[in-house]
Short mmCIF file of C-alpha atoms and ligand atoms in Angstrom, two decimals:
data_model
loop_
_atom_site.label_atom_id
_atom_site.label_comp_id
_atom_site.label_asym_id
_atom_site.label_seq_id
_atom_site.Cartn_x
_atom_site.Cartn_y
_atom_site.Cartn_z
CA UNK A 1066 34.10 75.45 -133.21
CA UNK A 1067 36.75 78.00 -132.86
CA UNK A 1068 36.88 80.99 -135.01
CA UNK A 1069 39.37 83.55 -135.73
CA UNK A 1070 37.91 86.75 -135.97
CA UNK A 1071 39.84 90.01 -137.78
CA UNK A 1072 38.60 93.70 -137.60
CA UNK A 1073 40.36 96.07 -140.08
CA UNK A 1074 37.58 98.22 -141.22
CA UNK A 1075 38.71 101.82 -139.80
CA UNK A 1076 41.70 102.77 -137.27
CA UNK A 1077 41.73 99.39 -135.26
CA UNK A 1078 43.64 96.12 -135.66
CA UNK A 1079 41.23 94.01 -133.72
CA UNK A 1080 41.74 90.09 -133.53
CA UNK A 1081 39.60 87.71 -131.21
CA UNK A 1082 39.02 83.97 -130.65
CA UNK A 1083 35.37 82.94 -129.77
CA UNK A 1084 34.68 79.45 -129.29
CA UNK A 1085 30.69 78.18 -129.64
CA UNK A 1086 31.11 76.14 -126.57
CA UNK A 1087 33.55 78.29 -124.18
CA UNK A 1088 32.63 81.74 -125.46
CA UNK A 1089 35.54 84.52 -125.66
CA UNK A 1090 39.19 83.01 -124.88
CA UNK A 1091 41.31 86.31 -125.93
CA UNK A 1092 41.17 89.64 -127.87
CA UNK A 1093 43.74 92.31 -128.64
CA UNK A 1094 43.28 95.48 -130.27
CA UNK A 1095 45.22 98.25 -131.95
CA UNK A 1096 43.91 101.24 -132.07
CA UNK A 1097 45.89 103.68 -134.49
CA UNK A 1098 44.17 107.00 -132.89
CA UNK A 1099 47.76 108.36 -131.54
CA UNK A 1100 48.99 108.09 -135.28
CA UNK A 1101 46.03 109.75 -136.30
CA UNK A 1102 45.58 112.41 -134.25
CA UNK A 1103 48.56 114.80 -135.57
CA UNK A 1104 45.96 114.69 -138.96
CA UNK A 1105 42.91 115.41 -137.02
CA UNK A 1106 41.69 112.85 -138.48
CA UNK A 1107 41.69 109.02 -140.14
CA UNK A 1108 44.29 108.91 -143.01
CA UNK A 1109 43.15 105.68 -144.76
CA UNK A 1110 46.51 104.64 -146.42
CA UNK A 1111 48.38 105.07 -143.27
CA UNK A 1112 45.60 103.19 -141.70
CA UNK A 1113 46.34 100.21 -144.21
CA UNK A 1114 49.94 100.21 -143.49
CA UNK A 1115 48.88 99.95 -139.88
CA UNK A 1116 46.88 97.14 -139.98
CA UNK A 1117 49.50 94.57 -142.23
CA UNK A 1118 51.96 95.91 -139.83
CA UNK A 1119 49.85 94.82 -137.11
CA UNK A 1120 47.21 91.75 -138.37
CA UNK A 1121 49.99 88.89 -137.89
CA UNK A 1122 51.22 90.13 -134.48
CA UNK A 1123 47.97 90.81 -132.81
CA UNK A 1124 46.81 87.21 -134.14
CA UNK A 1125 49.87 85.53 -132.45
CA UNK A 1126 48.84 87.27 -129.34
CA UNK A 1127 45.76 86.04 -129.56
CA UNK A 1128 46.24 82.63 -130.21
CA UNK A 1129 49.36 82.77 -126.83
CA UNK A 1130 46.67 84.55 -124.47
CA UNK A 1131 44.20 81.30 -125.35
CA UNK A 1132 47.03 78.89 -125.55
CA UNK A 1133 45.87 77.33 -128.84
CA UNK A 1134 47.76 76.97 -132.08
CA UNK A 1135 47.04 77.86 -135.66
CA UNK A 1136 46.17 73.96 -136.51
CA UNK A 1137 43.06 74.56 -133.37
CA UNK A 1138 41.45 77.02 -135.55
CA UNK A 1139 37.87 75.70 -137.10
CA UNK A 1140 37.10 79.20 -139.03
CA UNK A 1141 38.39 82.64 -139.98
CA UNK A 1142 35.97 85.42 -139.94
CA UNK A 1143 37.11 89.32 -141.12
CA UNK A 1144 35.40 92.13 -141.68
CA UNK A 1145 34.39 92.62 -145.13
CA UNK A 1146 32.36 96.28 -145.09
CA UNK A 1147 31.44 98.79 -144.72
CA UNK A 1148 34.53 100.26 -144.05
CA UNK A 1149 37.90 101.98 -145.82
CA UNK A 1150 38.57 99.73 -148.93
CA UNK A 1151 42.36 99.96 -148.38
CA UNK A 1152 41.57 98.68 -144.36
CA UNK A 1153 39.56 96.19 -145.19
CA UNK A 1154 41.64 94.79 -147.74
CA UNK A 1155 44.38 94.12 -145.49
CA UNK A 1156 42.18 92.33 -143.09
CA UNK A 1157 40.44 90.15 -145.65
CA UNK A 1158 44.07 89.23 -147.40
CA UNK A 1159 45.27 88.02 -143.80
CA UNK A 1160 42.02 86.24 -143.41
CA UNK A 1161 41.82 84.65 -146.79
CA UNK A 1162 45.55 83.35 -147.01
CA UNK A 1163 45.41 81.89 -143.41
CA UNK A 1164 42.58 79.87 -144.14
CA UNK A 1165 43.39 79.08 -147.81
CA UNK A 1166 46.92 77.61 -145.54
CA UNK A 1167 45.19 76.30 -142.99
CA UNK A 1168 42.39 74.68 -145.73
CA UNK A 1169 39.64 76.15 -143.19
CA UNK A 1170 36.06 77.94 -143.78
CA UNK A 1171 36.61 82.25 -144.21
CA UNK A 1172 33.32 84.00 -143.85
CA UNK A 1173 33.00 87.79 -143.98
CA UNK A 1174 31.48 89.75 -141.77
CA UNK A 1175 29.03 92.85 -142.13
CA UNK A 1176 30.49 95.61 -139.55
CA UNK A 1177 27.26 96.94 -138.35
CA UNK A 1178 25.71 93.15 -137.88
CA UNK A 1179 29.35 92.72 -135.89
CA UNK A 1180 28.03 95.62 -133.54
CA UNK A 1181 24.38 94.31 -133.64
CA UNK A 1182 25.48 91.18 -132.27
CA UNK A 1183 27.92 92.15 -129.67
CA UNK A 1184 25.47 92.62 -126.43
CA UNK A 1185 25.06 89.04 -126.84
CA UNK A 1186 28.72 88.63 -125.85
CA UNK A 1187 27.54 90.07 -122.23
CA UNK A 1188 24.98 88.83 -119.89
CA UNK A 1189 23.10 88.58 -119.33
CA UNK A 1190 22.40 87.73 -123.09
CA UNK A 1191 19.00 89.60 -124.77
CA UNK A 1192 17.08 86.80 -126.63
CA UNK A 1193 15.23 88.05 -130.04
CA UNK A 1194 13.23 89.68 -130.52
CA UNK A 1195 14.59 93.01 -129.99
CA UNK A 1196 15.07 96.98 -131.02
CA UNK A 1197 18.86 97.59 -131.69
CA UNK A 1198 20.28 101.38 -131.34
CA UNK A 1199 23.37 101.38 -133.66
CA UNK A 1200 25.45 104.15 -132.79
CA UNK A 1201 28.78 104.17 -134.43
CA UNK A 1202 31.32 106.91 -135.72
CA UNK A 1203 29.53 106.43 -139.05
CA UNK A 1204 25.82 104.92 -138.39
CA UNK A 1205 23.14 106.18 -136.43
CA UNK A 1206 19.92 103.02 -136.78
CA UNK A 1207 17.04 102.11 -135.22
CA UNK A 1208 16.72 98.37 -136.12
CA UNK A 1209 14.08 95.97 -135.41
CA UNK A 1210 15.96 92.49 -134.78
CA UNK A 1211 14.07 89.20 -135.05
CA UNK A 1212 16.83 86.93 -135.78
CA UNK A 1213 20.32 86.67 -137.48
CA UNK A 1214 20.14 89.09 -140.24
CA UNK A 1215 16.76 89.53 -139.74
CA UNK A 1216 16.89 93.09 -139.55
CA UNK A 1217 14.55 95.68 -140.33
CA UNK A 1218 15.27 99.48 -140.51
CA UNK A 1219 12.79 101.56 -138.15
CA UNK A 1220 14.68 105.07 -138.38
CA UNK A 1221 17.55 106.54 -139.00
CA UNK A 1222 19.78 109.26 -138.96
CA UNK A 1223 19.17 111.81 -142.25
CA UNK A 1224 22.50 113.37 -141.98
CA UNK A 1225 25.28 113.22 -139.42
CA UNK A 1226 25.98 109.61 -137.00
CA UNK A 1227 25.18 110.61 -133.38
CA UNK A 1228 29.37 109.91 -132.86
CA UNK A 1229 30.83 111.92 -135.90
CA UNK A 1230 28.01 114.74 -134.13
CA UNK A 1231 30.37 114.17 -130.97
CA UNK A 1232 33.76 113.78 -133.15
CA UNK A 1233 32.54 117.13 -135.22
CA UNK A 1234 31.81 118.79 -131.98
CA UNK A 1235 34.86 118.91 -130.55
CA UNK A 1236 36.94 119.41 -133.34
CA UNK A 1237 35.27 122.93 -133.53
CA UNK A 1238 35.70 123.34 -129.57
CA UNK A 1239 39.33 122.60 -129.89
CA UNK A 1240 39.73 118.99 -128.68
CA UNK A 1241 41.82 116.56 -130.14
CA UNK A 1242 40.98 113.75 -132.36
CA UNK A 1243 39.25 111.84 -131.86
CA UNK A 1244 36.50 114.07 -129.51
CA UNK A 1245 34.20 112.53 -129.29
CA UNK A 1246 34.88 110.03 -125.70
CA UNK A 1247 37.02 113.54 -124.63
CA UNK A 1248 33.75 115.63 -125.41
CA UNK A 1249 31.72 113.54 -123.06
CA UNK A 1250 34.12 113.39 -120.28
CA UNK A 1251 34.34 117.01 -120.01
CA UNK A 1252 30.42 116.81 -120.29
CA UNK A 1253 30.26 114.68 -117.07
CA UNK A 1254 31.89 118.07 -115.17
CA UNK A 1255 29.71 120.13 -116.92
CA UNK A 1256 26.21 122.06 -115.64
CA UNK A 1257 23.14 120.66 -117.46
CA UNK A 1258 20.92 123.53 -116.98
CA UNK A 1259 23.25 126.69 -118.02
CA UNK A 1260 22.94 126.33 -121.74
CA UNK A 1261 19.93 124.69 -123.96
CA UNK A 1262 20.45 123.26 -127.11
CA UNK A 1263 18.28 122.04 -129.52
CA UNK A 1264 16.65 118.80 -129.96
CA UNK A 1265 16.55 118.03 -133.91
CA UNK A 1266 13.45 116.25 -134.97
CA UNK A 1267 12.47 115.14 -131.30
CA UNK A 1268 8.82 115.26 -131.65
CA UNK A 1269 8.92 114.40 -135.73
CA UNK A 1270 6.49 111.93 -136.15
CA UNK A 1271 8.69 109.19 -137.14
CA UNK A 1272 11.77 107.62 -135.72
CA UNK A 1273 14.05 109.80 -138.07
CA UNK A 1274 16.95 112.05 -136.86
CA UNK A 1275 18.76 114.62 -137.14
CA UNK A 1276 22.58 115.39 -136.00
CA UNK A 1277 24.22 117.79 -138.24
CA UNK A 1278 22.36 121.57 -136.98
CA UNK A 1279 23.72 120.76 -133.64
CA UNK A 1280 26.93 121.29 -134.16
CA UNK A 1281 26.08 124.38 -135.89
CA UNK A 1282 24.22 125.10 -132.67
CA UNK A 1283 27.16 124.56 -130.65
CA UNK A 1284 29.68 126.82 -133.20
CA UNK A 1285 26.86 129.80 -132.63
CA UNK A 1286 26.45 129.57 -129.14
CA UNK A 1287 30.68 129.00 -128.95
CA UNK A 1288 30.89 132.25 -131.17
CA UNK A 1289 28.64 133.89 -128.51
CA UNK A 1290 30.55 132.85 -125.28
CA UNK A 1291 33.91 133.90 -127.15
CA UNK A 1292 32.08 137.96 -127.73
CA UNK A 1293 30.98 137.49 -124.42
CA UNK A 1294 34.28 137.45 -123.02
CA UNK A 1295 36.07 133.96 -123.90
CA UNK A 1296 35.39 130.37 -123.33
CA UNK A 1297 37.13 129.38 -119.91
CA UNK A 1298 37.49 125.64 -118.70
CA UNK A 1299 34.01 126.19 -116.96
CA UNK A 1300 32.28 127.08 -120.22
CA UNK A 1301 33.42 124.30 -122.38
CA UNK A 1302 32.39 121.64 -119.87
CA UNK A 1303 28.99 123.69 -120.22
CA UNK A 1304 28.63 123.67 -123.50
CA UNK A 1305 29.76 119.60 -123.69
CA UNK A 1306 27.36 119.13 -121.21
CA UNK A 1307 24.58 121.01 -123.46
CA UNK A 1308 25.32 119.04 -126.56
CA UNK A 1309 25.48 115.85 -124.67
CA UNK A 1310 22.45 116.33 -122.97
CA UNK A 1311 20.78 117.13 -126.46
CA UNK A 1312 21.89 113.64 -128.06
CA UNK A 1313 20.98 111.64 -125.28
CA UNK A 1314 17.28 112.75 -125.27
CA UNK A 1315 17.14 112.59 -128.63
CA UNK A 1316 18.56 109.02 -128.51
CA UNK A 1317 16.44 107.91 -125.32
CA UNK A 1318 13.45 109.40 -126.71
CA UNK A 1319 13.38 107.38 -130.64
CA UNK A 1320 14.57 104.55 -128.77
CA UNK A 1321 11.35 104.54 -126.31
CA UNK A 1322 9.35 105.42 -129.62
CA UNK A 1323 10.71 102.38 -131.54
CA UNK A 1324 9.62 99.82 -128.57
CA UNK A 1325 6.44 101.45 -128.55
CA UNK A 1326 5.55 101.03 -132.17
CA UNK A 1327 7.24 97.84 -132.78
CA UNK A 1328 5.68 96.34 -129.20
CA UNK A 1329 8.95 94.67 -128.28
CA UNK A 1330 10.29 95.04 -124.81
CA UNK A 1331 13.72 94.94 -125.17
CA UNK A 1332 16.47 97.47 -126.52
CA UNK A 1333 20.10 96.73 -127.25
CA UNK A 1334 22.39 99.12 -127.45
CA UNK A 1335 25.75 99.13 -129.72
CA UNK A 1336 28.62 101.09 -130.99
CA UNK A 1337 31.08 103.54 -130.36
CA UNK A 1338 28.71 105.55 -128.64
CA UNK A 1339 27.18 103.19 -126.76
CA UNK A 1340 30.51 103.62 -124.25
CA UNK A 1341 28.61 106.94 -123.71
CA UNK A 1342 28.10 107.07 -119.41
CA UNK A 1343 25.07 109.70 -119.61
CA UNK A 1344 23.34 107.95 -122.05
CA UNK A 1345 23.76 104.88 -120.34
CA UNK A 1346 22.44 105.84 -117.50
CA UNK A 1347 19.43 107.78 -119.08
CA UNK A 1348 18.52 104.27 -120.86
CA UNK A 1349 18.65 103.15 -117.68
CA UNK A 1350 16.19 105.16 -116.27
CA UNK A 1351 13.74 105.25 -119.03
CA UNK A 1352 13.59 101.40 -119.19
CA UNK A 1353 13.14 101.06 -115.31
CA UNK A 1354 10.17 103.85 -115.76
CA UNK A 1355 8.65 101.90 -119.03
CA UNK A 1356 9.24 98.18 -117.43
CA UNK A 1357 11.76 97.75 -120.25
CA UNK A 1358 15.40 95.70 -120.07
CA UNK A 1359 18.53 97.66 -121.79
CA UNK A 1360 21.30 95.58 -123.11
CA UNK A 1361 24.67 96.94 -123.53
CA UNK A 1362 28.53 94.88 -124.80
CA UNK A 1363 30.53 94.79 -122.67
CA UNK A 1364 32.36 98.40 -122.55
CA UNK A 1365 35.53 97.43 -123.88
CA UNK A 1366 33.51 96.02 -126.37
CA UNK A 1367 31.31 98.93 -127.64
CA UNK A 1368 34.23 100.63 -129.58
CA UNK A 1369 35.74 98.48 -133.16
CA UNK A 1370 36.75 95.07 -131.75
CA UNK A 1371 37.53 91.96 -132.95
CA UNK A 1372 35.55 89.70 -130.96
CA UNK A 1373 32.19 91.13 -132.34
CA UNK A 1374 33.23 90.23 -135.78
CA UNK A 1375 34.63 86.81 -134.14
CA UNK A 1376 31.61 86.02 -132.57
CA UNK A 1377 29.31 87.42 -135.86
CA UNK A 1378 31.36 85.30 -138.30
CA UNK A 1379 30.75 82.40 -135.40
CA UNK A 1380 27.08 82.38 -135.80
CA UNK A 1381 26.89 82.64 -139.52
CA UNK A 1382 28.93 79.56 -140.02
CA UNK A 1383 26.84 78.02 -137.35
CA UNK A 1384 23.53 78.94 -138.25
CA UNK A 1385 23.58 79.89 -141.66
CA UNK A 1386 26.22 77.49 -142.85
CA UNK A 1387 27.54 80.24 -145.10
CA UNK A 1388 31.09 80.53 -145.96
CA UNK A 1389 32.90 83.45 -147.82
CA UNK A 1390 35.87 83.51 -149.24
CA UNK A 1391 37.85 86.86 -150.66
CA UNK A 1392 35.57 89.86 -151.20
CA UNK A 1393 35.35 93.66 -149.65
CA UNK A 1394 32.36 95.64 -149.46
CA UNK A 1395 33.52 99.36 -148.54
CA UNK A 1396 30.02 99.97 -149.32
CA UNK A 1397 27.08 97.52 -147.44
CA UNK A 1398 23.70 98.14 -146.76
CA UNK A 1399 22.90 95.63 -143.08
CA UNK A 1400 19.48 95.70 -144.41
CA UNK A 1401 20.81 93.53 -147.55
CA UNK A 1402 21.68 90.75 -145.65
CA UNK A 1403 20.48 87.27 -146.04
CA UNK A 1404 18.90 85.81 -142.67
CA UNK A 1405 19.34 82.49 -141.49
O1 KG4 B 1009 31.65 101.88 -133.35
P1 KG4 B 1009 32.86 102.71 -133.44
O2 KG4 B 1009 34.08 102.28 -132.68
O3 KG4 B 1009 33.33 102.87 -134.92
C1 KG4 B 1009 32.51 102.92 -136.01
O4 KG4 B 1009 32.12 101.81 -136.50
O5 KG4 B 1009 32.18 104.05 -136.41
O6 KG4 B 1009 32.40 104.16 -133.00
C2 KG4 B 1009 33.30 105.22 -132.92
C3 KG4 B 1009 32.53 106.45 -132.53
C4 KG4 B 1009 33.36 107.72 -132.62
O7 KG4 B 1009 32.60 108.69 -133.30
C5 KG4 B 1009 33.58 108.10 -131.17
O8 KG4 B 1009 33.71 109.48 -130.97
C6 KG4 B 1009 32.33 107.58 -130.52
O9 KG4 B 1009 32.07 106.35 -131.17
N1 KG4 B 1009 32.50 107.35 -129.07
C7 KG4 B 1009 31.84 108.06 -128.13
C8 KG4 B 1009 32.29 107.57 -126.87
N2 KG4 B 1009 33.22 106.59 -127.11
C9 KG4 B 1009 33.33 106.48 -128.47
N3 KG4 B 1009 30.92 109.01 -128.23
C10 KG4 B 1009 30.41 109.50 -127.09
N4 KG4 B 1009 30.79 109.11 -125.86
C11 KG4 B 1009 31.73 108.15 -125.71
N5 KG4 B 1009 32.10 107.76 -124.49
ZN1 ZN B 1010 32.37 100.25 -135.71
#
């Protein structure tokens, strides 16, 4: 079964063919940050505009890179929420007239179960059962994952996503939109020990967090550097470095929690921030220490893609025998969702 898979949900076009038997033939993505950046941040109706400008063309691409046609197509899967409802809409139209043409299944996709799902596109592949750490630009979960929208809620963040914390960051240390990936390079140059910041809710005794007092954290200890004399190259890598080191240990530490209470052995990690290189490697660590195995997607696969939403729509239709048709949900709770 090959399926045609469509992201749309924020600031990139994603397409992607996944095929049950051969896996992943092709993917191209968008990404609209350049256009975005002059705004400091995601315009949603130029975002829209984007995408129809972009849907068809990326899908053509697609389709040349596997060297199949529109008639090889079994299934169309898009992304039908959370996400902007102008976004979305242009990625479920696409979706929904091609197969309506094409007289072919359409199934849409939760975002966050597209992002659940896509360490399976690596291997080695995690079996279920397993604890998933979400972290996206706008979700921050600690899931436990038994099956195909089997998923069960263990914590969460209470305010800010662990990547707008990174995006908000570095907006208020001067770095351009979006920060967050520029933040943590300039963190990898940075000196761990000269500045401390704090680590919200670390020792709460629940699996909880807490992301939005650290970038007030980081404006008062910025504010305190500039008195002090300025904020030279040096400094700002510091102070990335601090912040970075605060969200990682915050992240490793609920994470350990969460396969401690919930007895699994297994964490998967995905979204945005996910691409993250420190935390990565502090994952790494901690499940080496604990006897534990860390999934990741594949890198280029962490950030918005379409082949987690190709590959998500894939094993709905396959398992779950569910098929859409023309709906958006800017609005979705993952929690909601019907397993198979
Ligand atoms: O999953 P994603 O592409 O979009 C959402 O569904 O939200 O995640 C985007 C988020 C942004 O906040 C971005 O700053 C963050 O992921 N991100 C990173 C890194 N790469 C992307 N945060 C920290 N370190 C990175 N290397
Ligand atoms: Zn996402």
């Amino acid at each position: 079964m090959l399926v045609l898979g469509i992201e749309s949900s924020c600031d990139e076009t994603g397409v992607a063919l996944y095929d049950l038997d051969a896996g992943l033939l092709a993917h191209q993505l968008h990404t609209q940050m350049a256009m975005h950046a002059e705004y400091g941040g995601v315009v949603p109706e130029l975002a829209s505009r984007d995408h129809i400008r972009r849907a068809i063309p990326l899908t053509e691409a697609c389709l040349a890179e596997a060297g199949k046609t529109l008639a090889d197509l079994d299934a169309i899967a898009y992304t039908q929420g959370p996400g902007l409802g102008g976004a979305l809409l242009v990625g479920a139209s696409v979706a929904n007239a091609l197969a309506f043409g094409l007289n072919i299944p359409v199934v849409g996709v939760h975002h966050l179960e597209g992002h659940l799902l896509s360490p399976l596109l690596a291997e080695p592949r995690p079996d279920f059962p397993f604890v998933a750490l979400l972290v996206s630009g706008g979700h921050t979960q600690l899931m436990a994952v038994r099956g195909i929208g089997d998923y069960e809620i263990l914590g969460e963040t209470l305010d800010d996503a662990a990547g707008e914390a990174f995006d908000k960051t570095a907006k208020l240390l001067g770095l351009t939109y979006p920060g967050g990936p520029m933040l943590s390079r300039l963190a990898e140059e940075g000196d761990p020990k000269r500045f401390t910041l704090p680590r919200p809710m670390l020792h709460a005794d629940n699996l909880d967090m807490s992301f939005s007092g650290l970038k007030t954290a980081v404006l008062t200890l910025a504010r305190e550097q500039e008195a002090a004399g300025g904020i030279d190259d040096a400094t700002r890598k510091d102070i990335c470095r601090a912040f970075q080191e605060a969200i990682v240990d915050v992240l490793v530490s609920k994470s350990l929690k969460a396969l401690k209470q919930s007895g699994m052995k297994k964490l998967v990690v995905a979204g945005g921030v996910g691409a993250n290189k420190q935390l990565r490697a502090a994952l790494d660590a901690a499940a080496s220490r604990h006897k534990l195995e860390v999934f990741y997607p594949p890198l280029a696969l962490c950030t918005d893609n379409g082949a987690m939403i190709a590959f998500a729509g894939a094993m709905r239709l396959k398992f779950a025998q569910t098929a859409g048709g023309f709906a958006i949900k800017p609005r979705w709770d993952l929690a909601s969702l019907p397993a198979v």
